[in-house]
XYZ file of C-alpha atoms in Angstrom:
286
model
C 161.978 -155.648 -7.030
C 161.531 -158.468 -8.536
C 158.120 -160.811 -7.270
C 157.908 -164.915 -6.886
C 155.253 -166.767 -8.477
C 154.391 -168.301 -5.364
C 150.616 -167.948 -5.267
C 147.883 -168.795 -7.884
C 144.206 -167.725 -8.044
C 141.078 -169.990 -8.212
C 140.450 -168.638 -11.855
C 144.438 -169.294 -12.657
C 144.015 -173.202 -10.953
C 140.769 -174.037 -12.802
C 142.710 -172.807 -15.905
C 145.746 -175.221 -15.639
C 144.040 -178.251 -14.568
C 142.006 -178.693 -18.122
C 145.869 -177.515 -19.400
C 148.368 -179.894 -21.295
C 150.305 -179.721 -17.743
C 147.530 -179.999 -14.596
C 149.353 -178.912 -11.319
C 148.947 -182.291 -8.542
C 146.894 -180.790 -6.054
C 147.670 -181.302 -2.273
C 144.706 -180.799 -0.024
C 146.028 -179.373 3.393
C 143.288 -178.544 5.531
C 144.592 -177.902 9.420
C 143.899 -176.366 12.146
C 145.431 -175.416 15.271
C 142.447 -175.713 17.549
C 140.893 -177.752 20.080
C 136.841 -178.076 20.410
C 135.388 -174.824 20.415
C 132.726 -175.872 23.029
C 132.144 -178.650 25.554
C 131.233 -181.968 23.223
C 132.405 -180.522 20.092
C 134.866 -182.827 18.724
C 138.414 -181.247 17.312
C 138.844 -180.184 13.707
C 139.292 -182.852 11.682
C 140.908 -182.215 7.890
C 140.555 -185.208 6.771
C 137.059 -185.404 7.597
C 136.557 -182.117 5.294
C 138.082 -183.318 2.694
C 136.268 -186.496 2.213
C 133.112 -184.071 2.448
C 134.183 -182.089 -0.162
C 137.571 -181.377 -2.043
C 138.884 -179.895 -5.669
C 138.828 -182.737 -7.790
C 141.889 -184.512 -7.766
C 143.003 -183.349 -4.441
C 144.715 -185.810 -2.512
C 144.637 -185.193 1.582
C 147.703 -184.357 2.880
C 148.236 -184.546 6.875
C 149.950 -181.731 8.455
C 150.896 -183.095 11.575
C 151.479 -186.421 10.594
C 153.114 -186.034 7.176
C 154.399 -182.247 7.168
C 156.045 -182.747 10.789
C 157.337 -184.930 13.143
C 155.896 -185.938 16.693
C 156.549 -182.869 19.247
C 159.107 -182.915 21.509
C 162.190 -180.558 22.239
C 162.052 -178.985 18.803
C 158.968 -177.951 19.320
C 154.552 -178.895 18.624
C 155.836 -179.124 14.773
C 159.789 -180.465 14.142
C 160.654 -181.136 10.748
C 159.323 -184.082 9.407
C 161.531 -187.088 8.940
C 162.767 -186.484 5.337
C 162.299 -190.444 3.763
C 158.541 -190.146 5.337
C 158.005 -186.827 3.829
C 159.217 -188.035 0.488
C 157.146 -191.074 0.489
C 154.148 -189.201 1.480
C 154.819 -186.796 -1.440
C 155.209 -189.696 -4.196
C 152.094 -191.331 -2.886
C 150.406 -187.981 -3.517
C 151.458 -188.078 -6.850
C 154.482 -185.314 -6.460
C 156.925 -185.911 -8.937
C 159.376 -182.933 -10.092
C 158.411 -182.413 -13.367
C 155.334 -182.059 -12.301
C 153.811 -178.339 -10.951
C 152.188 -178.350 -7.551
C 149.375 -176.232 -6.116
C 148.297 -176.437 -2.143
C 145.335 -175.447 -0.753
C 143.585 -175.468 2.469
C 140.278 -174.573 4.065
C 141.206 -170.390 3.407
C 143.801 -169.073 6.357
C 146.868 -170.183 4.706
C 149.332 -171.619 7.198
C 149.018 -174.869 6.074
C 149.346 -174.856 2.660
C 152.258 -172.440 3.021
C 153.824 -175.210 5.485
C 154.014 -178.007 2.809
C 154.741 -175.033 0.324
C 157.884 -174.215 2.427
C 158.782 -178.324 3.311
C 158.642 -178.919 -0.680
C 160.520 -175.646 -1.814
C 163.142 -176.144 0.707
C 163.710 -179.955 -0.223
C 164.190 -179.191 -3.873
C 160.606 -179.002 -5.288
C 161.105 -176.307 -8.554
C 157.330 -175.212 -8.933
C 154.765 -175.297 -6.175
C 152.258 -172.768 -5.308
C 149.595 -172.080 -3.266
C 145.774 -171.155 -3.833
C 145.781 -167.555 -2.538
C 142.736 -167.837 -0.082
C 142.150 -171.665 -0.075
C 139.122 -173.549 -0.504
C 136.638 -170.898 -0.136
C 137.520 -168.938 -3.134
C 137.285 -171.996 -5.612
C 133.774 -171.698 -7.503
C 134.191 -174.924 -9.157
C 132.670 -178.346 -8.441
C 133.819 -180.121 -5.577
C 134.001 -184.081 -5.010
C 134.228 -186.618 -2.542
C 135.735 -189.452 -4.067
C 139.378 -190.170 -3.128
C 141.790 -190.159 -6.127
C 144.591 -192.697 -6.760
C 147.096 -190.682 -8.106
C 149.975 -192.351 -9.600
C 153.292 -192.811 -7.864
C 155.514 -189.836 -8.366
C 159.020 -189.728 -8.023
C 160.188 -186.669 -5.949
C 163.078 -187.151 -3.390
C 163.446 -184.103 -1.198
C 167.111 -182.830 -1.360
C 167.489 -180.258 1.404
C 168.471 -176.737 0.323
C 172.160 -175.473 2.509
C 169.653 -172.183 3.475
C 166.324 -171.204 4.380
C 166.544 -173.146 7.582
C 167.026 -171.983 11.014
C 167.632 -173.597 14.325
C 167.310 -171.606 17.834
C 170.995 -170.534 17.682
C 170.916 -169.210 14.260
C 166.952 -167.516 15.189
C 169.454 -166.105 18.327
C 172.245 -164.780 16.282
C 169.932 -163.651 13.225
C 168.141 -161.159 15.474
C 171.480 -159.139 16.186
C 172.994 -159.590 12.810
C 169.869 -159.050 10.316
C 165.605 -159.124 10.767
C 164.199 -161.270 12.585
C 160.356 -161.909 11.986
C 157.689 -162.866 15.150
C 154.449 -164.109 13.097
C 152.681 -164.402 16.112
C 149.649 -162.208 17.414
C 151.235 -158.905 18.960
C 149.863 -159.805 22.343
C 151.597 -162.990 22.375
C 154.727 -161.555 21.273
C 154.182 -158.984 23.957
C 153.608 -161.761 26.743
C 150.477 -160.459 27.225
C 149.215 -163.647 26.849
C 150.503 -167.295 26.015
C 147.735 -170.034 25.676
C 150.120 -172.859 24.554
C 153.703 -172.416 25.392
C 155.327 -172.187 28.634
C 156.097 -168.611 28.620
C 155.124 -165.629 26.762
C 157.616 -163.116 25.448
C 159.602 -163.118 22.507
C 163.364 -163.619 21.623
C 165.346 -160.987 22.100
C 165.805 -158.734 19.049
C 162.991 -159.891 17.426
C 160.552 -157.435 15.592
C 156.817 -157.839 15.896
C 155.225 -158.593 12.474
C 151.863 -160.259 12.845
C 150.964 -162.752 9.643
C 147.438 -161.823 9.610
C 148.535 -158.274 8.332
C 149.722 -159.564 5.311
C 145.893 -160.570 3.680
C 143.382 -158.558 3.251
C 139.911 -159.125 4.525
C 139.345 -161.853 2.353
C 142.152 -164.062 2.938
C 143.916 -163.131 0.130
C 147.559 -162.121 0.019
C 147.955 -158.011 -0.395
C 149.309 -156.981 -3.620
C 153.118 -157.651 -3.842
C 154.231 -153.707 -3.473
C 152.023 -153.686 -0.398
C 153.832 -156.771 0.845
C 156.994 -155.360 -0.336
C 156.155 -151.448 1.406
C 155.105 -153.155 4.818
C 158.236 -155.484 5.365
C 160.281 -152.482 4.317
C 158.662 -150.506 7.052
C 159.792 -153.816 9.631
C 163.177 -153.356 8.775
C 163.496 -155.375 5.293
C 166.484 -153.723 3.113
C 168.458 -155.133 0.163
C 170.910 -157.112 1.995
C 169.739 -157.388 4.548
C 169.489 -161.565 6.075
C 165.616 -162.390 7.067
C 164.350 -165.071 9.389
C 160.671 -166.100 10.652
C 159.376 -167.546 13.650
C 155.930 -168.132 15.084
C 154.710 -170.847 17.492
C 155.373 -174.168 15.883
C 156.867 -173.188 12.521
C 153.094 -173.129 10.466
C 152.074 -169.230 10.407
C 155.617 -168.104 10.047
C 155.769 -170.502 6.758
C 152.973 -167.927 5.554
C 155.046 -165.457 6.294
C 158.027 -166.538 4.500
C 155.258 -167.379 1.325
C 154.369 -163.711 1.973
C 158.086 -162.124 1.432
C 158.444 -164.621 -0.983
C 155.557 -163.303 -3.042
C 157.207 -159.701 -2.711
C 160.019 -161.007 -3.751
C 162.186 -161.191 -0.702
C 164.005 -164.438 0.619
C 163.495 -165.501 4.449
C 164.647 -168.532 6.270
C 162.464 -170.320 8.821
C 162.879 -170.892 12.135
C 160.485 -174.327 12.482
C 160.914 -175.113 16.016
C 159.806 -171.689 16.778
C 158.489 -170.373 20.207
C 157.268 -174.069 20.998
C 160.951 -174.731 20.876
C 162.753 -171.509 21.613
C 160.291 -171.239 24.923
C 160.842 -175.067 26.553
C 164.268 -174.292 27.034
C 164.669 -172.219 30.308
C 167.833 -171.224 29.529
C 167.151 -168.858 26.440
C 166.428 -165.603 27.283
C 162.937 -164.264 27.240
C 162.182 -160.560 26.421
C 158.288 -158.898 27.113
C 156.814 -155.647 25.944
C 156.700 -154.182 22.608
C 160.546 -153.575 22.637
C 162.396 -155.906 20.498
C 165.043 -156.300 22.883
């Protein structure tokens, strides 16, 4: 097992920010939630960012800059790559400068940014393990104006699945469903047209990759978990969720354990929107 350098602790980040080659910091606070009670406004990541962020961090809007508009390809389809590249350059991202991404602690949104940057060719991107709650340094409210970066997205030939590819991988390799178990089984479906899972997919809830503090389990424990789910040497692995956000966190966990995996970005929100696609229910993958 060869672990990958894809996460960073708050202690390590504080040290690197005072070093010779400090990373570009991206704040991607986001929640998949509406108002929690009558009269309460929906979560606004930019408002949270402006109330206090790690010094030097630039806010990135997941819905507008890390995805395109919802539609036939799901709730968070791939962004237009020219627009994504422009957003990253505005944020100060350059190919030769490390990037650290964080969110409010869940890790899903940060992982989506991590995956997009890695898939489009950035060589050095890490996620702050545990997110902002682990940061013990000062916060600032001023909005930085970073120098324009030079990052140009160059998508990889691998690492991305479409609906047909996900269906095939569920038969030929290992397709992991990162949603909560009750959604996988089809017992509840609060968002999409129908509940259940892609036939052949294995239930692997993302929240089982982290401890109570929101930090990732040690790499060895993650490797053991994925091995128990069917990951073995030479097995091609893919991950999906509701809309390609929490699944990115699972791809990150796999990478931390030294296991490469592809992301089905459209995920269940795309798959379930087409009545012609088969749906399995219950605990059995088939």
